[in-house]
Amino acid sequence: MTLSLPENEDVKFIYDQVDTHTDWFKDSLCMIASENLVSPLARQLQVSDFTDRYAEGLPGKRYYNGNIYVDKVETRVEEIAKKLFRSPVADVRPISGTTANISAFFAFIKPGDLYFAPHLNDGAHISSAKFGAGGLRGGQEMTYVWDKENMNIDVDASRKLLLEHKPKLCLFGRSVFLFPAPLKELQDTLQEIDCHVWYDGAHVLGLIAGGKFQDPLNEGAHILTGSTHKTLPGPQGGVIAGNPKDEDQWKAIRRRVFPGTHSSHHLMTMAAKGIAFAEHLEFGAEYADQIIRNAQALAQALHERGFTVMGEALGFTSSHAMVLDVTAQGGGATCALDLETANIITNKNLIPDDPGTAMRPSGLRLGAQELTRIGMKESHMTEVADLFKRVLIDKEDPMKVKEDSADFKKDFQTIHFCFSTDTPAYHKWRIV
Ligand SMILES: *Cc1c(COP(=O)(O)O)cnc(C)c1O
């Protein structure tokens, strides 16, 4: 133990839980598609006096004093973000992908306005649905027609609906994001109905920035929102990049970020985002490429071992993510629990036309981005697939498989695709 703790039961309890969790994850294969490991430098930048300060508004136009250096950093981080997303404008203040999305909904629609988004069963994030930010704004949601075979929007059928209903806003992007959204295919239609085009790239942001997925802001999207901690391996936060159709559209977004939905915007995270963005400019292309190779290798290996991997018609995935239909293995909830016991961390997930519910769905969602981050390559994916087979198909005792998962993980204890791993905030709180 590196900290000397006070004689306080609450403090000890919390410390012990975090400590135990950290040890567990050190020995586990982390495959939640929305998570990643922040680099040591970006982690370090979250421990400074920035942690204790406030900044409201934009650099040079603050409501408080004391922001001389904060302003310099924020201006620079915005510049790095524009380079990273190849965009004329960016806002690095949103404190999460969801607050970025709330800002976008409030900028783009009024209560009662119609918007299009993917259905939750087809992989949408809760924030786009009526129970989430879209509903909070009072928007009326319609969903695209879905092509289950290709795990993507059915372009022709959806085009018809769009022309008929003429929504104010079209939202693309999902939390189960296997293949690029058909922005190019729908571009003429979107221009004809003259709607706001918004791409929620939370999951695939690192792949987009690395130039290995699609380039939404060059395919007709006006704004790109995202989380800074999924395939883009930064601190937990959000970001908005834009190629707006006019100045008013971007001004509306800025106003919704502040004062609409944020006050101070977590300055330590803002600084750490800058480090993560700079690292991604350096290593992102190589990282994104390896993530996709690993996801495809893992999907293929799981398929060969008897799993129903969705999206087979198109090679299972062209992102970091994979989806399994695990109906035959007992359903998503049971499978995810057995895997957890075996030190393999995943999540249950709805699949298209799922007869189950969100708590008892038929699918399992996997991501290869974190395994890639710790140095795994295609050859290691077959070993991961073997562990899945032992737990879910051979029904071996997961407690036994757990030992082998932990053993396998021993060789993968450093973070790759970043500048350095040797910083003080690192010590036992990370897996190096
Ligand atoms: C994860 C996710 C979000 C929310 O991001 P947070 O940073 O967790 O708030 C929004 N949209 C999509 C598509 C996501 O997958």
XYZ file of C-alpha atoms and ligand atoms in Angstrom:
447
model
C 0.000 0.000 0.000
C 1.552 3.304 -1.047
C -0.839 5.692 0.736
C -0.884 5.928 4.509
C -4.559 5.931 5.366
C -6.245 7.630 8.338
C -8.124 5.601 10.960
C -11.465 6.113 9.288
C -13.695 3.200 8.371
C -15.322 4.932 5.402
C -12.021 5.952 3.888
C -10.604 2.469 4.398
C -13.660 0.832 2.894
C -13.577 2.957 -0.254
C -9.833 2.569 -0.629
C -10.076 -1.199 -0.287
C -12.825 -1.509 -2.882
C -10.927 0.598 -5.422
C -7.733 -1.295 -4.655
C -9.413 -4.681 -5.069
C -11.109 -3.574 -8.279
C -7.799 -2.373 -9.688
C -6.108 -5.687 -8.915
C -9.018 -7.573 -10.495
C -8.872 -5.544 -13.696
C -5.114 -5.968 -13.834
C -5.803 -9.696 -14.222
C -8.809 -9.350 -16.557
C -9.475 -9.099 -20.265
C -11.410 -5.840 -20.585
C -13.635 -5.980 -23.644
C -16.365 -3.403 -23.026
C -16.536 -1.604 -26.384
C -16.876 1.864 -24.808
C -13.850 1.747 -22.512
C -10.131 2.230 -22.839
C -6.964 2.968 -20.880
C -5.904 6.589 -20.627
C -2.184 7.095 -21.190
C 0.107 7.735 -18.214
C 0.769 11.329 -19.318
C -2.919 12.128 -19.794
C -3.620 10.528 -16.405
C -0.923 12.685 -14.800
C -2.359 15.875 -16.296
C -5.566 15.252 -14.358
C -3.736 15.846 -11.082
C -2.834 19.554 -10.969
C -4.208 22.875 -9.748
C -6.505 22.823 -12.796
C -8.491 20.253 -10.813
C -9.520 22.950 -8.333
C -10.411 25.843 -10.650
C -13.277 27.335 -12.568
C -13.475 28.713 -16.080
C -16.786 29.722 -17.620
C -17.224 30.809 -21.204
C -14.434 30.862 -23.767
C -10.729 31.806 -23.580
C -10.369 35.589 -23.376
C -14.057 35.978 -22.439
C -14.231 34.513 -18.935
C -16.403 35.455 -16.014
C -13.670 34.826 -13.414
C -10.052 35.840 -13.151
C -7.125 33.508 -12.738
C -7.506 31.887 -16.134
C -4.367 33.201 -17.855
C -2.795 29.766 -18.313
C -6.084 27.911 -18.543
C -6.919 30.090 -21.556
C -3.617 29.316 -23.229
C -4.147 25.593 -22.715
C -7.765 25.594 -23.885
C -6.914 27.575 -27.019
C -4.158 25.108 -27.794
C -6.316 22.026 -27.091
C -8.949 23.398 -29.482
C -6.262 23.779 -32.147
C -5.070 20.204 -31.609
C -8.679 18.965 -31.800
C -9.217 20.733 -35.138
C -6.084 19.082 -36.505
C -7.123 15.700 -35.175
C -10.646 15.816 -36.619
C -9.587 17.730 -39.747
C -12.338 20.248 -38.917
C -12.557 24.036 -39.154
C -14.048 24.311 -35.633
C -14.036 22.341 -32.376
C -15.314 22.656 -28.811
C -13.355 20.781 -26.165
C -15.513 21.730 -23.187
C -18.258 19.058 -23.015
C -17.665 16.951 -19.927
C -19.101 13.817 -21.542
C -20.460 12.509 -24.810
C -23.941 12.824 -23.361
C -23.591 16.503 -22.432
C -22.236 17.128 -25.950
C -25.359 15.395 -27.279
C -27.707 17.376 -25.025
C -26.058 20.556 -26.339
C -26.606 19.400 -29.922
C -30.266 18.505 -29.395
C -30.949 21.901 -27.817
C -29.095 23.680 -30.631
C -30.793 21.815 -33.481
C -34.443 21.234 -32.548
C -37.302 22.790 -30.621
C -39.928 20.860 -28.646
C -42.218 19.056 -31.068
C -39.690 18.976 -33.921
C -39.158 15.701 -35.711
C -35.744 14.029 -35.755
C -34.457 10.748 -37.155
C -32.108 8.409 -35.274
C -31.348 4.683 -35.280
C -33.530 2.442 -33.067
C -32.141 1.280 -29.704
C -32.387 -2.348 -30.854
C -30.306 -1.436 -33.884
C -27.513 -0.083 -31.701
C -28.483 3.509 -30.909
C -27.239 5.103 -27.695
C -29.835 5.903 -25.039
C -29.112 9.648 -25.410
C -30.660 9.697 -28.888
C -33.911 8.069 -27.744
C -37.072 9.466 -26.223
C -35.949 8.413 -22.718
C -32.658 10.254 -23.289
C -31.521 13.675 -24.453
C -33.798 13.682 -27.526
C -36.865 13.230 -25.339
C -35.531 15.694 -22.773
C -35.583 18.311 -25.510
C -39.162 17.290 -26.368
C -38.226 16.080 -29.830
C -40.365 13.582 -31.755
C -38.249 10.611 -32.764
C -38.589 8.435 -35.846
C -36.120 5.648 -36.526
C -34.416 4.646 -39.772
C -35.434 1.433 -41.480
C -32.845 -1.170 -40.578
C -31.137 -3.752 -42.753
C -30.360 -6.536 -40.288
C -28.310 -8.545 -42.776
C -25.867 -5.669 -43.264
C -26.258 -4.288 -39.710
C -26.805 -0.822 -41.152
C -29.434 1.705 -42.243
C -31.541 0.528 -45.195
C -30.740 3.424 -47.524
C -33.615 3.184 -50.028
C -36.368 2.555 -47.493
C -35.039 5.259 -45.151
C -34.676 7.762 -47.997
C -38.380 7.378 -48.741
C -39.283 8.025 -45.097
C -37.004 11.071 -44.929
C -38.527 12.637 -48.039
C -42.009 11.972 -46.741
C -41.487 13.318 -43.188
C -38.786 15.975 -43.724
C -37.212 15.949 -40.224
C -35.370 18.985 -38.824
C -32.466 16.807 -37.763
C -30.879 13.533 -38.823
C -28.682 11.827 -36.276
C -26.248 9.118 -37.282
C -24.071 7.100 -34.959
C -24.560 4.209 -32.611
C -23.155 2.358 -29.640
C -23.061 -0.828 -31.691
C -21.182 0.604 -34.622
C -19.918 -2.182 -36.861
C -19.949 -0.464 -40.265
C -19.818 3.164 -41.465
C -23.140 5.048 -41.627
C -24.369 5.670 -45.211
C -23.800 9.427 -45.122
C -22.501 9.612 -48.674
C -25.393 7.534 -49.973
C -27.941 9.791 -48.254
C -26.160 13.096 -48.839
C -28.417 14.279 -51.709
C -31.543 13.473 -49.725
C -30.240 15.225 -46.610
C -29.432 18.298 -48.674
C -32.846 18.215 -50.323
C -34.695 18.257 -47.000
C -32.149 20.778 -45.665
C -31.887 19.290 -42.176
C -29.148 19.457 -39.582
C -26.845 16.480 -40.041
C -25.273 15.256 -36.847
C -22.919 12.326 -36.479
C -22.515 10.873 -32.993
C -19.087 9.269 -33.238
C -18.663 8.476 -29.521
C -17.588 4.899 -30.136
C -15.580 5.273 -33.312
C -13.943 8.652 -32.633
C -10.421 7.231 -32.437
C -10.936 5.288 -35.662
C -12.239 8.401 -37.434
C -9.370 10.522 -36.107
C -6.927 7.790 -37.130
C -8.346 7.918 -40.658
C -9.484 4.272 -40.614
C -13.278 4.447 -40.533
C -15.313 7.111 -42.317
C -14.764 10.871 -42.330
C -18.208 12.188 -41.386
C -17.374 15.911 -41.539
C -16.265 15.408 -45.147
C -19.265 13.252 -46.000
C -21.966 15.791 -45.216
C -22.213 15.861 -41.399
C -22.318 19.359 -39.907
C -21.189 18.289 -36.477
C -19.444 15.342 -34.920
C -19.951 14.699 -31.211
C -18.039 12.094 -29.281
C -16.632 10.694 -26.084
C -12.903 11.106 -25.497
C -12.423 7.743 -23.803
C -13.652 4.976 -26.106
C -11.610 4.211 -29.238
C -10.011 7.605 -28.646
C -8.114 6.653 -25.498
C -8.251 9.854 -23.444
C -9.756 10.939 -20.124
C -13.511 10.506 -19.632
C -15.066 13.479 -21.397
C -16.676 14.756 -24.569
C -15.810 16.817 -27.621
C -17.593 18.430 -30.565
C -15.987 19.048 -33.945
C -17.789 20.820 -36.757
C -17.960 21.568 -40.420
C -21.040 23.756 -39.966
C -23.287 24.845 -42.807
C -23.168 28.420 -41.511
C -21.903 30.483 -38.608
C -25.263 30.476 -36.816
C -25.314 26.713 -36.592
C -21.955 26.648 -34.791
C -22.850 29.642 -32.590
C -25.972 27.767 -31.470
C -23.825 24.778 -30.460
C -21.372 26.987 -28.552
C -24.202 28.650 -26.648
C -25.721 25.301 -25.702
C -22.380 24.031 -24.368
C -22.104 27.187 -22.242
C -24.222 28.567 -20.643
C -26.789 25.967 -21.740
C -25.487 22.714 -20.318
C -22.177 23.367 -18.567
C -20.775 25.827 -16.090
C -17.091 25.126 -15.483
C -15.919 22.371 -17.771
C -13.482 20.266 -15.705
C -10.222 21.975 -16.620
C -8.011 19.043 -15.626
C -9.879 16.847 -18.082
C -9.677 19.515 -20.780
C -5.874 19.621 -20.387
C -5.654 15.821 -20.387
C -7.769 15.678 -23.562
C -5.105 17.805 -25.211
C -2.419 15.270 -24.282
C -4.565 12.386 -25.535
C -5.284 14.242 -28.805
C -1.580 14.979 -29.317
C -0.766 11.320 -28.679
C -3.459 10.239 -31.104
C -2.074 12.546 -33.793
C 1.222 10.711 -33.335
C 0.044 7.123 -32.872
C -3.659 7.125 -33.835
C -3.391 5.841 -37.400
C -1.332 2.849 -36.367
C -3.499 2.189 -33.311
C -6.793 2.418 -35.223
C -5.477 0.082 -37.893
C -4.463 -2.558 -35.346
C -7.787 -2.245 -33.480
C -9.737 -3.071 -36.642
C -7.409 -5.943 -37.577
C -7.808 -7.405 -34.102
C -11.608 -7.039 -34.100
C -11.833 -8.794 -37.469
C -9.475 -11.548 -36.334
C -11.421 -12.085 -33.117
C -14.791 -12.116 -34.917
C -13.463 -14.701 -37.378
C -11.989 -16.846 -34.582
C -15.265 -16.756 -32.627
C -17.218 -17.661 -35.772
C -14.905 -20.629 -36.392
C -15.502 -21.824 -32.833
C -19.260 -21.969 -33.332
C -20.479 -18.547 -32.205
C -23.105 -16.595 -34.150
C -21.206 -13.398 -34.929
C -23.470 -10.788 -36.517
C -22.651 -8.920 -39.718
C -21.166 -12.010 -41.342
C -22.224 -10.838 -44.828
C -19.728 -7.964 -44.606
C -16.921 -9.663 -42.695
C -18.392 -9.145 -39.188
C -17.010 -5.658 -38.498
C -14.999 -2.759 -39.861
C -14.644 -1.077 -36.465
C -13.465 -2.070 -32.973
C -16.804 -3.681 -32.102
C -18.388 -7.093 -32.541
C -21.834 -8.421 -31.668
C -22.667 -12.036 -30.882
C -26.153 -13.514 -30.871
C -25.799 -15.765 -27.834
C -29.365 -17.090 -27.718
C -28.012 -20.644 -28.107
C -25.531 -20.106 -25.247
C -28.171 -18.992 -22.748
C -28.662 -15.288 -23.599
C -26.656 -12.119 -23.057
C -27.177 -11.709 -19.309
C -26.048 -15.243 -18.382
C -23.136 -15.216 -20.806
C -21.817 -11.844 -19.620
C -22.024 -13.022 -16.001
C -20.158 -16.289 -16.678
C -17.498 -14.398 -18.613
C -17.145 -11.952 -15.720
C -16.496 -14.849 -13.366
C -13.801 -15.948 -15.820
C -12.179 -12.455 -15.716
C -13.484 -11.496 -19.147
C -15.425 -8.236 -18.916
C -18.113 -7.681 -21.581
C -21.709 -6.475 -21.697
C -25.072 -7.903 -22.654
C -26.678 -6.054 -25.549
C -29.872 -5.853 -27.592
C -29.681 -7.070 -31.182
C -32.006 -6.187 -34.107
C -35.523 -7.652 -33.618
C -34.481 -8.829 -30.159
C -37.304 -10.822 -28.495
C -35.729 -10.070 -25.096
C -35.480 -6.912 -23.008
C -32.621 -4.502 -22.243
C -31.918 -6.405 -18.987
C -32.305 -9.822 -20.658
C -31.227 -9.309 -24.269
C -30.030 -11.926 -26.769
C -26.698 -10.363 -27.610
C -23.225 -9.767 -26.304
C -21.179 -6.736 -27.396
C -17.384 -6.887 -27.537
C -14.651 -4.382 -28.309
C -11.025 -4.999 -29.282
C -9.702 -1.490 -28.565
C -8.451 -2.067 -25.012
C -6.795 -5.412 -25.749
C -5.069 -3.659 -28.646
C -3.987 -0.824 -26.365
C -2.052 -3.270 -24.184
C -0.202 -4.742 -27.144
C -2.292 -7.659 -28.403
C -2.145 -8.578 -32.081
C -4.197 -10.816 -34.366
C -2.486 -14.000 -33.141
C -3.593 -13.310 -29.560
C -7.217 -13.057 -30.658
C -7.431 -16.811 -31.225
C -6.381 -17.325 -27.610
C -9.106 -14.940 -26.484
C -11.648 -16.806 -28.637
C -10.561 -20.099 -27.031
C -11.338 -18.677 -23.576
C -14.800 -17.621 -24.810
C -15.441 -21.105 -26.156
C -14.398 -22.794 -22.921
C -16.784 -20.640 -20.868
C -19.786 -20.333 -23.183
C -19.782 -23.409 -25.428
C -17.852 -26.099 -23.515
C -19.428 -24.785 -20.282
C -16.215 -25.281 -18.318
C -16.256 -23.956 -14.759
C -15.609 -20.203 -15.212
C -13.602 -20.125 -11.967
C -11.113 -22.485 -13.636
C -10.958 -20.431 -16.825
C -10.358 -17.344 -14.672
C -6.905 -18.610 -13.740
C -5.970 -18.986 -17.385
C -7.345 -15.545 -18.291
C -5.225 -13.983 -15.546
C -2.209 -15.975 -16.659
C -2.653 -14.906 -20.282
C -3.018 -11.254 -19.207
C 0.355 -11.299 -17.395
C 2.209 -10.597 -20.645
C 0.100 -7.506 -21.391
C 0.699 -4.998 -18.634
C 1.878 -1.895 -20.472
C 0.015 0.713 -22.450
C 0.996 1.112 -26.091
C 0.434 3.884 -28.668
C 1.387 6.686 -26.239
C 4.497 8.667 -25.295
C 5.683 7.329 -21.951
C 4.642 5.152 -19.056
C 6.970 6.566 -16.453
C 5.080 9.219 -14.473
C 4.482 9.492 -10.715
C 0.648 9.386 -10.727
C 0.980 5.984 -12.201
C 2.416 3.814 -9.411
C -0.050 1.146 -8.309
C -3.162 2.743 -9.703
C -2.467 1.517 -13.153
C -1.422 -1.782 -14.563
C 2.170 -0.981 -15.489
C -21.083 6.271 -25.135
C -21.989 7.007 -26.041
C -22.452 8.267 -25.696
C -22.304 8.845 -24.307
O -21.070 9.163 -23.954
P -20.644 9.450 -22.441
O -19.308 10.047 -22.659
O -20.672 8.154 -21.740
O -21.619 10.402 -21.862
C -23.178 8.968 -26.639
N -23.442 8.436 -27.841
C -23.038 7.209 -28.185
C -23.385 6.685 -29.542
C -22.311 6.450 -27.295
O -21.946 5.215 -27.619
